[in-house]
Amino acid sequence: MPHSGAMTTPAPAPVRPPLAAFWRDLPREGRLLLSIVVVEFVGTGLVLPFSVVYLHEVRGFALSDVGLLLGVPPLVALAITGPGGTLIDRLGARTVVIGAVVLVIASDVVLAFADTLVVAAVAMLLNGLAQGVQFPAFNAMIAAVVPSEARQRYFGLNFTLLNLGIGLGGVVGGLVVDVDRAITFQAIYLADAASFVPILLLLLGPLRAVAPRPEPHDREDGDASYRAILKAPGMRPVILLVFASAFVGYAQLNAGMPAYARVVGEVSTQGLGIAFAANTVVIVLLQLVVLQRIEGHRRTRVLVAMGVVWAFSWLLLGLSGLVPGTIGATLLVAACAAVFALGETLLQPTLPAIINDLAPDDLRGRYNALFSGAFQSASVVAPPIAGALLGADRHTTYILLLVAGSLACSYYAVARVERALPAGANGGADRAAA
């Protein structure tokens, strides 16, 4: 008989296979998709920082009109996301991705020659239509190609390559464009259009058989509605967490943070450029390290860490307001963007993996559309709230809102989302048990 006081063997540590093994084990289709991410997003980086400069300084549109033009894509995307998710499930993700890529190419070409507001508005409309289906269709296609156990790493590596491409494109674009030569801006928009040709050729050639129209399951029409999907186990709290994290996260990084840095911290535009460069560098350098560290852990616990990291980043932004117009303010804003990037490396592999582990094959488009819609909704709602608080000189209230909101995301992830997720969707020990 064994002794009653014998020591138990400790549980083994989570296995963290090297990234080389991940690449080797990845299906051929997944490797092909990853191989062109940098090329695709170099084009995006070429034009991303220069939209206002091109439309206002080169084309001569009033700033008020430029603001309206740039508001068209997110609003159109938000309106089209729901129908787009249904379209993905009916036609197949690959078919919808092809349509989105064609729309993006058309948008870039039209915008390159947009010498009137009407032509520019058409380009922005095309861009919004593409945005509305591109994200959910790409995610659905990736989930159809990449097995569940590899998706977290895939989404993380994809995010690294995406940022590398945008960073390289931004550097090249800054060297090429000249506000006194419209042709330099036309060149970068045409180059952006050309950067989407490789993915189009892949989808029409070697990947023509991936993500076809899914076989429908035996379910009533009402069971495939967005309302029914939100009632599926774990889905409603996950979507609420997506909205909240986008509200206190990306929407503020893109709108509220630059506004606070300029108005309160009195940071120069060059200082803002340094901050966004620091953000990109941290993502490129740390994402692969983070992927190794979070392997085998519950995704909700990773999201807890994300909220804490973001709370600290917003505290750094708040401190910049105590030393306005100094090098210290610039360094604090850059530190805010860099620390925020660490949180991004925790979010990007986990939330998309959770969504696609929850989704059945024939409803994957709708699940990813809900994900995209929650993200876009936050991007529409957050900037006006940030503008109202900062415009009313409620700077401390603004920072406290972001810090408290980030910590609330951490609490909600472990107190609500973790309990609601079905076994297997949360990674780590839950996946092993499932």
CSV table of C-alpha atoms in Angstrom, one decimal:
chain,number,residue,atom,x,y,z
A,1,MET,CA,0.0,0.0,0.0
A,2,PRO,CA,1.4,3.5,-0.9
A,3,HIS,CA,2.1,5.7,2.0
A,4,SER,CA,-0.7,8.2,2.6
A,5,GLY,CA,1.7,11.1,3.0
A,6,ALA,CA,3.6,10.4,-0.3
A,7,MET,CA,4.2,13.6,-2.4
A,8,THR,CA,2.3,14.0,-5.6
A,9,THR,CA,4.1,14.6,-8.9
A,10,PRO,CA,3.7,18.3,-9.9
A,11,ALA,CA,1.9,19.0,-13.2
A,12,PRO,CA,4.2,19.4,-16.1
A,13,ALA,CA,4.8,23.0,-17.4
A,14,PRO,CA,3.0,24.0,-20.6
A,15,VAL,CA,4.8,22.8,-23.7
A,16,ARG,CA,6.0,25.6,-25.9
A,17,PRO,CA,6.9,24.3,-29.3
A,18,PRO,CA,9.5,26.4,-31.1
A,19,LEU,CA,8.2,28.7,-33.9
A,20,ALA,CA,10.2,26.7,-36.4
A,21,ALA,CA,8.0,23.7,-35.6
A,22,PHE,CA,4.9,25.9,-36.0
A,23,TRP,CA,5.9,26.9,-39.5
A,24,ARG,CA,6.9,23.4,-40.4
A,25,ASP,CA,3.5,22.0,-39.2
A,26,LEU,CA,1.5,24.8,-40.7
A,27,PRO,CA,-0.5,23.7,-43.8
A,28,ARG,CA,0.9,24.8,-47.2
A,29,GLU,CA,-2.0,27.2,-47.6
A,30,GLY,CA,-1.3,28.9,-44.3
A,31,ARG,CA,2.4,29.4,-45.2
A,32,LEU,CA,1.4,30.9,-48.6
A,33,LEU,CA,-1.0,33.4,-46.9
A,34,LEU,CA,1.7,34.4,-44.3
A,35,SER,CA,4.4,34.8,-47.0
A,36,ILE,CA,2.8,37.8,-48.6
A,37,VAL,CA,1.5,39.7,-45.6
A,38,VAL,CA,4.5,42.1,-45.5
A,39,VAL,CA,4.1,42.9,-49.2
A,40,GLU,CA,0.4,43.6,-48.8
A,41,PHE,CA,0.9,45.9,-45.9
A,42,VAL,CA,3.9,47.8,-47.2
A,43,GLY,CA,1.4,49.3,-49.6
A,44,THR,CA,-0.9,50.2,-46.7
A,45,GLY,CA,2.0,51.8,-44.8
A,46,LEU,CA,2.8,53.9,-47.9
A,47,VAL,CA,-0.5,55.7,-47.8
A,48,LEU,CA,-1.8,55.4,-44.2
A,49,PRO,CA,0.0,58.5,-42.7
A,50,PHE,CA,-0.7,60.8,-45.7
A,51,SER,CA,-4.4,60.7,-46.3
A,52,VAL,CA,-5.0,64.2,-44.8
A,53,VAL,CA,-1.9,65.6,-46.5
A,54,TYR,CA,-2.9,64.3,-49.9
A,55,LEU,CA,-6.6,65.4,-49.8
A,56,HIS,CA,-6.0,68.8,-48.2
A,57,GLU,CA,-2.6,70.0,-49.3
A,58,VAL,CA,-2.3,68.3,-52.7
A,59,ARG,CA,-5.9,68.1,-53.9
A,60,GLY,CA,-6.9,71.4,-52.1
A,61,PHE,CA,-10.0,70.1,-50.4
A,62,ALA,CA,-11.1,72.0,-47.3
A,63,LEU,CA,-10.2,70.4,-44.0
A,64,SER,CA,-13.9,70.1,-43.1
A,65,ASP,CA,-14.5,68.2,-46.3
A,66,VAL,CA,-11.5,66.0,-45.7
A,67,GLY,CA,-12.9,65.1,-42.3
A,68,LEU,CA,-16.2,64.1,-43.9
A,69,LEU,CA,-14.4,62.1,-46.6
A,70,LEU,CA,-12.3,60.2,-44.0
A,71,GLY,CA,-15.5,59.4,-42.0
A,72,VAL,CA,-17.1,57.6,-44.9
A,73,PRO,CA,-15.1,54.3,-44.9
A,74,PRO,CA,-15.7,53.4,-41.2
A,75,LEU,CA,-19.4,54.3,-41.4
A,76,VAL,CA,-19.9,52.3,-44.6
A,77,ALA,CA,-17.9,49.4,-43.2
A,78,LEU,CA,-20.0,49.4,-40.0
A,79,ALA,CA,-23.2,49.4,-42.1
A,80,ILE,CA,-22.1,46.6,-44.4
A,81,THR,CA,-20.5,44.3,-41.8
A,82,GLY,CA,-23.7,42.4,-40.8
A,83,PRO,CA,-24.8,41.6,-44.4
A,84,GLY,CA,-21.2,40.9,-45.2
A,85,GLY,CA,-21.0,38.2,-42.6
A,86,THR,CA,-24.0,36.5,-44.0
A,87,LEU,CA,-22.5,36.8,-47.5
A,88,ILE,CA,-19.3,35.0,-46.3
A,89,ASP,CA,-21.3,32.1,-45.0
A,90,ARG,CA,-23.3,31.8,-48.3
A,91,LEU,CA,-20.6,32.3,-50.8
A,92,GLY,CA,-17.5,31.2,-49.0
A,93,ALA,CA,-14.7,33.3,-47.4
A,94,ARG,CA,-12.4,33.1,-50.4
A,95,THR,CA,-14.9,34.5,-52.8
A,96,VAL,CA,-15.7,37.4,-50.5
A,97,VAL,CA,-12.0,38.1,-49.9
A,98,ILE,CA,-11.5,38.3,-53.7
A,99,GLY,CA,-14.3,40.8,-53.9
A,100,ALA,CA,-12.9,42.9,-51.1
A,101,VAL,CA,-9.4,42.9,-52.7
A,102,VAL,CA,-10.8,44.1,-56.0
A,103,LEU,CA,-12.7,46.9,-54.2
A,104,VAL,CA,-9.5,48.0,-52.4
A,105,ILE,CA,-7.6,48.1,-55.7
A,106,ALA,CA,-10.3,50.1,-57.3
A,107,SER,CA,-10.5,52.5,-54.4
A,108,ASP,CA,-6.7,53.2,-54.6
A,109,VAL,CA,-6.8,53.8,-58.3
A,110,VAL,CA,-9.8,56.1,-58.2
A,111,LEU,CA,-8.3,58.0,-55.2
A,112,ALA,CA,-5.0,58.5,-57.1
A,113,PHE,CA,-6.8,60.5,-59.7
A,114,ALA,CA,-9.5,62.1,-57.5
A,115,ASP,CA,-9.4,65.8,-58.4
A,116,THR,CA,-12.9,66.5,-57.3
A,117,LEU,CA,-14.8,65.8,-54.1
A,118,VAL,CA,-17.3,63.5,-55.8
A,119,VAL,CA,-14.5,61.3,-57.2
A,120,ALA,CA,-12.8,61.2,-53.8
A,121,ALA,CA,-16.1,60.3,-52.2
A,122,VAL,CA,-16.6,57.4,-54.6
A,123,ALA,CA,-13.1,56.1,-53.7
A,124,MET,CA,-13.9,56.3,-50.0
A,125,LEU,CA,-17.2,54.5,-50.6
A,126,LEU,CA,-15.4,51.6,-52.3
A,127,ASN,CA,-12.9,51.5,-49.5
A,128,GLY,CA,-15.6,51.3,-46.9
A,129,LEU,CA,-17.4,48.5,-48.7
A,130,ALA,CA,-14.1,46.6,-48.7
A,131,GLN,CA,-13.4,47.3,-45.1
A,132,GLY,CA,-16.8,46.0,-44.1
A,133,VAL,CA,-16.1,42.5,-45.3
A,134,GLN,CA,-12.3,42.2,-45.5
A,135,PHE,CA,-11.6,41.6,-41.9
A,136,PRO,CA,-14.3,39.0,-41.2
A,137,ALA,CA,-13.7,37.2,-44.5
A,138,PHE,CA,-9.9,37.0,-44.0
A,139,ASN,CA,-10.3,35.7,-40.5
A,140,ALA,CA,-12.9,33.1,-41.6
A,141,MET,CA,-10.5,32.0,-44.4
A,142,ILE,CA,-7.6,31.7,-42.0
A,143,ALA,CA,-9.8,29.6,-39.6
A,144,ALA,CA,-10.7,27.4,-42.5
A,145,VAL,CA,-7.1,26.8,-43.4
A,146,VAL,CA,-5.3,26.8,-40.0
A,147,PRO,CA,-6.2,24.1,-37.4
A,148,SER,CA,-7.5,25.3,-34.1
A,149,GLU,CA,-4.4,24.5,-32.1
A,150,ALA,CA,-2.2,26.7,-34.4
A,151,ARG,CA,-4.6,29.7,-34.8
A,152,GLN,CA,-3.3,31.7,-31.8
A,153,ARG,CA,0.2,31.6,-33.1
A,154,TYR,CA,-0.9,32.3,-36.7
A,155,PHE,CA,-2.9,35.4,-35.7
A,156,GLY,CA,0.1,36.7,-33.6
A,157,LEU,CA,2.6,36.1,-36.4
A,158,ASN,CA,0.3,37.7,-38.9
A,159,PHE,CA,0.1,40.8,-36.7
A,160,THR,CA,3.9,41.0,-36.5
A,161,LEU,CA,4.3,40.8,-40.3
A,162,LEU,CA,1.4,43.3,-40.7
A,163,ASN,CA,3.1,45.9,-38.5
A,164,LEU,CA,6.5,45.2,-40.1
A,165,GLY,CA,5.0,45.9,-43.5
A,166,ILE,CA,3.2,49.1,-42.4
A,167,GLY,CA,6.4,50.4,-40.7
A,168,LEU,CA,8.5,49.8,-43.8
A,169,GLY,CA,5.8,51.4,-46.0
A,170,GLY,CA,5.6,54.4,-43.8
A,171,VAL,CA,9.4,55.0,-44.0
A,172,VAL,CA,9.4,54.6,-47.8
A,173,GLY,CA,6.4,56.8,-48.2
A,174,GLY,CA,7.9,59.6,-46.1
A,175,LEU,CA,11.0,59.5,-48.4
A,176,VAL,CA,9.0,59.5,-51.6
A,177,VAL,CA,6.1,62.0,-51.2
A,178,ASP,CA,6.4,65.7,-52.0
A,179,VAL,CA,3.4,68.0,-51.5
A,180,ASP,CA,4.6,70.1,-54.5
A,181,ARG,CA,4.5,67.0,-56.8
A,182,ALA,CA,1.1,65.4,-57.0
A,183,ILE,CA,2.5,62.5,-59.0
A,184,THR,CA,4.5,61.3,-55.9
A,185,PHE,CA,1.2,60.8,-54.1
A,186,GLN,CA,-0.4,59.2,-57.1
A,187,ALA,CA,2.5,56.8,-57.2
A,188,ILE,CA,2.1,55.6,-53.6
A,189,TYR,CA,-1.7,55.0,-54.1
A,190,LEU,CA,-1.0,53.1,-57.3
A,191,ALA,CA,1.7,51.1,-55.4
A,192,ASP,CA,-0.8,50.4,-52.7
A,193,ALA,CA,-3.2,49.0,-55.3
A,194,ALA,CA,-0.4,46.9,-56.8
A,195,SER,CA,0.5,45.4,-53.3
A,196,PHE,CA,-2.8,43.6,-53.3
A,197,VAL,CA,-2.1,41.8,-56.6
A,198,PRO,CA,-0.1,39.0,-55.0
A,199,ILE,CA,-3.0,37.9,-52.7
A,200,LEU,CA,-5.4,38.1,-55.6
A,201,LEU,CA,-3.1,35.9,-57.7
A,202,LEU,CA,-2.8,33.4,-54.9
A,203,LEU,CA,-6.5,33.2,-54.4
A,204,LEU,CA,-7.2,32.7,-58.1
A,205,GLY,CA,-4.4,30.2,-58.4
A,206,PRO,CA,-2.7,28.0,-55.7
A,207,LEU,CA,-5.4,28.8,-53.1
A,208,ARG,CA,-8.5,28.5,-55.4
A,209,ALA,CA,-9.8,25.5,-53.4
A,210,VAL,CA,-9.5,27.0,-49.9
A,211,ALA,CA,-12.5,28.2,-47.8
A,212,PRO,CA,-15.2,27.3,-50.3
A,213,ARG,CA,-18.9,27.7,-49.6
A,214,PRO,CA,-19.4,25.8,-46.3
A,215,GLU,CA,-21.8,23.0,-46.0
A,216,PRO,CA,-24.9,24.2,-44.1
A,217,HIS,CA,-25.8,22.4,-40.9
A,218,ASP,CA,-29.3,21.3,-40.2
A,219,ARG,CA,-30.7,24.3,-38.3
A,220,GLU,CA,-33.6,26.6,-38.6
A,221,ASP,CA,-33.1,30.0,-40.3
A,222,GLY,CA,-33.6,31.7,-36.9
A,223,ASP,CA,-30.8,29.7,-35.4
A,224,ALA,CA,-28.4,31.3,-37.9
A,225,SER,CA,-29.4,34.9,-37.1
A,226,TYR,CA,-27.1,37.3,-35.3
A,227,ARG,CA,-29.5,37.4,-32.3
A,228,ALA,CA,-29.2,33.6,-32.0
A,229,ILE,CA,-25.4,33.7,-32.3
A,230,LEU,CA,-25.2,36.2,-29.5
A,231,LYS,CA,-27.1,33.7,-27.4
A,232,ALA,CA,-24.5,31.0,-28.1
A,233,PRO,CA,-22.4,30.0,-25.0
A,234,GLY,CA,-19.7,32.6,-24.3
A,235,MET,CA,-20.4,34.8,-27.4
A,236,ARG,CA,-22.2,37.7,-25.8
A,237,PRO,CA,-19.5,38.4,-23.1
A,238,VAL,CA,-16.7,38.0,-25.6
A,239,ILE,CA,-18.3,40.5,-28.0
A,240,LEU,CA,-18.8,43.0,-25.1
A,241,LEU,CA,-15.1,42.5,-24.2
A,242,VAL,CA,-14.2,43.2,-27.8
A,243,PHE,CA,-16.1,46.5,-27.8
A,244,ALA,CA,-14.7,47.5,-24.4
A,245,SER,CA,-11.1,46.7,-25.3
A,246,ALA,CA,-11.4,48.5,-28.6
A,247,PHE,CA,-13.0,51.5,-26.9
A,248,VAL,CA,-10.2,52.0,-24.3
A,249,GLY,CA,-7.6,50.6,-26.7
A,250,TYR,CA,-7.2,51.1,-30.4
A,251,ALA,CA,-9.8,53.9,-30.7
A,252,GLN,CA,-7.9,56.0,-28.2
A,253,LEU,CA,-4.5,55.2,-29.6
A,254,ASN,CA,-5.6,56.5,-33.0
A,255,ALA,CA,-7.7,59.5,-31.9
A,256,GLY,CA,-7.6,60.3,-28.2
A,257,MET,CA,-3.9,59.8,-27.6
A,258,PRO,CA,-2.7,62.1,-30.3
A,259,ALA,CA,-5.2,64.7,-29.3
A,260,TYR,CA,-4.2,64.6,-25.6
A,261,ALA,CA,-0.5,64.6,-26.6
A,262,ARG,CA,-0.9,67.7,-28.7
A,263,VAL,CA,-3.4,69.7,-26.6
A,264,VAL,CA,-2.3,68.8,-23.0
A,265,GLY,CA,1.3,67.4,-23.5
A,266,GLU,CA,2.1,70.0,-26.2
A,267,VAL,CA,4.1,67.3,-28.1
A,268,SER,CA,5.2,68.2,-31.6
A,269,THR,CA,4.0,66.3,-34.7
A,270,GLN,CA,7.6,64.9,-34.9
A,271,GLY,CA,7.2,63.6,-31.4
A,272,LEU,CA,3.9,61.9,-32.3
A,273,GLY,CA,5.8,60.2,-35.2
A,274,ILE,CA,8.4,58.9,-32.8
A,275,ALA,CA,5.6,57.5,-30.6
A,276,PHE,CA,3.9,55.6,-33.4
A,277,ALA,CA,7.3,54.4,-34.6
A,278,ALA,CA,8.0,53.1,-31.1
A,279,ASN,CA,4.7,51.3,-31.1
A,280,THR,CA,5.5,49.5,-34.3
A,281,VAL,CA,9.1,48.6,-33.2
A,282,VAL,CA,7.9,47.0,-30.0
A,283,ILE,CA,5.2,44.9,-31.8
A,284,VAL,CA,7.8,43.6,-34.3
A,285,LEU,CA,10.4,42.9,-31.6
A,286,LEU,CA,8.2,41.4,-28.9
A,287,GLN,CA,5.3,39.6,-30.6
A,288,LEU,CA,7.2,36.4,-31.2
A,289,VAL,CA,8.5,36.4,-27.7
A,290,VAL,CA,5.0,37.0,-26.3
A,291,LEU,CA,3.7,34.1,-28.4
A,292,GLN,CA,6.1,31.8,-26.8
A,293,ARG,CA,5.3,33.0,-23.3
A,294,ILE,CA,1.5,32.8,-23.6
A,295,GLU,CA,1.5,29.3,-25.2
A,296,GLY,CA,-0.3,26.9,-22.9
A,297,HIS,CA,-2.0,29.6,-20.8
A,298,ARG,CA,-5.7,30.5,-20.7
A,299,ARG,CA,-6.4,33.2,-23.2
A,300,THR,CA,-8.6,35.1,-20.7
A,301,ARG,CA,-5.7,35.3,-18.3
A,302,VAL,CA,-3.6,36.8,-21.1
A,303,LEU,CA,-6.3,39.4,-21.6
A,304,VAL,CA,-6.2,40.2,-17.9
A,305,ALA,CA,-2.5,41.1,-18.4
A,306,MET,CA,-3.4,43.1,-21.5
A,307,GLY,CA,-5.8,45.3,-19.4
A,308,VAL,CA,-3.2,45.9,-16.7
A,309,VAL,CA,-0.6,46.9,-19.3
A,310,TRP,CA,-2.9,49.3,-21.1
A,311,ALA,CA,-3.9,50.9,-17.8
A,312,PHE,CA,-0.2,51.6,-17.2
A,313,SER,CA,0.3,53.0,-20.7
A,314,TRP,CA,-2.6,55.5,-20.1
A,315,LEU,CA,-1.0,56.6,-16.8
A,316,LEU,CA,2.2,57.4,-18.7
A,317,LEU,CA,0.1,59.5,-21.2
A,318,GLY,CA,-1.4,61.3,-18.2
A,319,LEU,CA,2.0,62.1,-16.8
A,320,SER,CA,3.0,63.8,-20.0
A,321,GLY,CA,0.4,66.5,-19.2
A,322,LEU,CA,2.4,67.4,-16.1
A,323,VAL,CA,5.5,68.4,-18.1
A,324,PRO,CA,3.9,70.0,-21.2
A,325,GLY,CA,6.1,71.1,-24.1
A,326,THR,CA,9.3,69.4,-22.8
A,327,ILE,CA,11.4,66.5,-24.0
A,328,GLY,CA,10.0,64.6,-21.0
A,329,ALA,CA,6.4,64.9,-22.4
A,330,THR,CA,7.6,63.5,-25.7
A,331,LEU,CA,9.4,60.6,-24.0
A,332,LEU,CA,6.3,59.8,-21.9
A,333,VAL,CA,4.0,59.8,-24.9
A,334,ALA,CA,6.5,57.5,-26.8
A,335,ALA,CA,6.6,55.3,-23.7
A,336,CYS,CA,2.8,55.2,-23.6
A,337,ALA,CA,2.7,54.0,-27.2
A,338,ALA,CA,5.4,51.4,-26.6
A,339,VAL,CA,3.8,50.0,-23.5
A,340,PHE,CA,0.4,50.0,-25.3
A,341,ALA,CA,2.1,47.9,-28.1
A,342,LEU,CA,2.9,45.2,-25.5
A,343,GLY,CA,-0.8,45.0,-24.7
A,344,GLU,CA,-1.5,44.6,-28.4
A,345,THR,CA,0.8,41.6,-28.6
A,346,LEU,CA,-1.3,40.0,-25.9
A,347,LEU,CA,-4.7,40.8,-27.5
A,348,GLN,CA,-4.1,40.1,-31.2
A,349,PRO,CA,-3.3,36.3,-30.9
A,350,THR,CA,-6.1,35.6,-28.3
A,351,LEU,CA,-9.4,37.3,-29.2
A,352,PRO,CA,-9.5,36.2,-32.8
A,353,ALA,CA,-8.6,32.7,-31.8
A,354,ILE,CA,-11.4,32.6,-29.2
A,355,ILE,CA,-14.0,33.9,-31.7
A,356,ASN,CA,-13.0,31.3,-34.3
A,357,ASP,CA,-12.9,28.4,-31.8
A,358,LEU,CA,-16.5,29.4,-30.8
A,359,ALA,CA,-17.7,29.5,-34.4
A,360,PRO,CA,-19.1,26.5,-36.3
A,361,ASP,CA,-17.8,26.3,-39.9
A,362,ASP,CA,-21.0,27.3,-41.6
A,363,LEU,CA,-21.4,30.5,-39.4
A,364,ARG,CA,-17.8,31.6,-39.2
A,365,GLY,CA,-18.5,34.7,-41.4
A,366,ARG,CA,-21.2,35.9,-39.0
A,367,TYR,CA,-19.1,35.3,-35.9
A,368,ASN,CA,-16.2,37.3,-37.4
A,369,ALA,CA,-18.6,39.9,-38.6
A,370,LEU,CA,-19.9,40.4,-35.0
A,371,PHE,CA,-16.2,40.7,-33.9
A,372,SER,CA,-15.5,43.3,-36.6
A,373,GLY,CA,-18.7,45.2,-35.9
A,374,ALA,CA,-18.0,45.5,-32.2
A,375,PHE,CA,-14.5,46.8,-33.0
A,376,GLN,CA,-15.8,49.3,-35.6
A,377,SER,CA,-18.6,50.5,-33.3
A,378,ALA,CA,-16.0,51.4,-30.7
A,379,SER,CA,-14.0,53.3,-33.3
A,380,VAL,CA,-17.1,55.3,-34.2
A,381,VAL,CA,-18.2,56.0,-30.6
A,382,ALA,CA,-14.9,56.6,-28.8
A,383,PRO,CA,-13.4,59.7,-30.7
A,384,PRO,CA,-16.4,62.0,-30.0
A,385,ILE,CA,-16.3,61.1,-26.3
A,386,ALA,CA,-12.6,61.7,-26.2
A,387,GLY,CA,-13.0,65.0,-28.1
A,388,ALA,CA,-15.8,66.1,-25.7
A,389,LEU,CA,-13.8,65.4,-22.6
A,390,LEU,CA,-10.6,67.0,-23.9
A,391,GLY,CA,-12.4,69.9,-25.4
A,392,ALA,CA,-14.0,70.7,-22.0
A,393,ASP,CA,-10.6,70.6,-20.3
A,394,ARG,CA,-11.5,67.4,-18.4
A,395,HIS,CA,-8.1,66.0,-19.0
A,396,THR,CA,-7.8,64.1,-15.7
A,397,THR,CA,-11.3,62.6,-16.2
A,398,TYR,CA,-10.2,61.4,-19.6
A,399,ILE,CA,-7.1,59.6,-18.3
A,400,LEU,CA,-9.0,58.1,-15.3
A,401,LEU,CA,-11.7,56.8,-17.7
A,402,LEU,CA,-9.1,55.0,-19.8
A,403,VAL,CA,-7.2,53.6,-16.8
A,404,ALA,CA,-10.5,52.4,-15.1
A,405,GLY,CA,-11.8,51.0,-18.4
A,406,SER,CA,-8.6,49.0,-19.0
A,407,LEU,CA,-8.7,47.5,-15.5
A,408,ALA,CA,-12.4,46.8,-16.0
A,409,CYS,CA,-11.5,44.8,-19.1
A,410,SER,CA,-9.1,42.7,-17.0
A,411,TYR,CA,-11.8,42.0,-14.4
A,412,TYR,CA,-14.5,41.2,-16.9
A,413,ALA,CA,-12.2,38.8,-18.8
A,414,VAL,CA,-11.6,36.6,-15.7
A,415,ALA,CA,-14.9,37.2,-13.9
A,416,ARG,CA,-17.3,36.8,-16.8
A,417,VAL,CA,-15.8,35.7,-20.0
A,418,GLU,CA,-13.7,32.9,-18.6
A,419,ARG,CA,-16.7,31.4,-16.9
A,420,ALA,CA,-18.9,31.6,-20.0
A,421,LEU,CA,-16.5,30.1,-22.5
A,422,PRO,CA,-17.1,26.4,-23.5
A,423,ALA,CA,-14.2,24.0,-22.8
A,424,GLY,CA,-11.6,24.2,-25.5
A,425,ALA,CA,-12.2,27.8,-26.6
A,426,ASN,CA,-10.0,29.3,-23.9
A,427,GLY,CA,-6.7,27.5,-24.7
A,428,GLY,CA,-4.3,26.2,-22.1
A,429,ALA,CA,-5.6,23.6,-19.6
A,430,ASP,CA,-9.1,24.1,-20.9
A,431,ARG,CA,-8.1,22.9,-24.4
A,432,ALA,CA,-6.3,19.9,-22.9
A,433,ALA,CA,-9.4,19.0,-20.9
A,434,ALA,CA,-11.6,19.3,-23.9
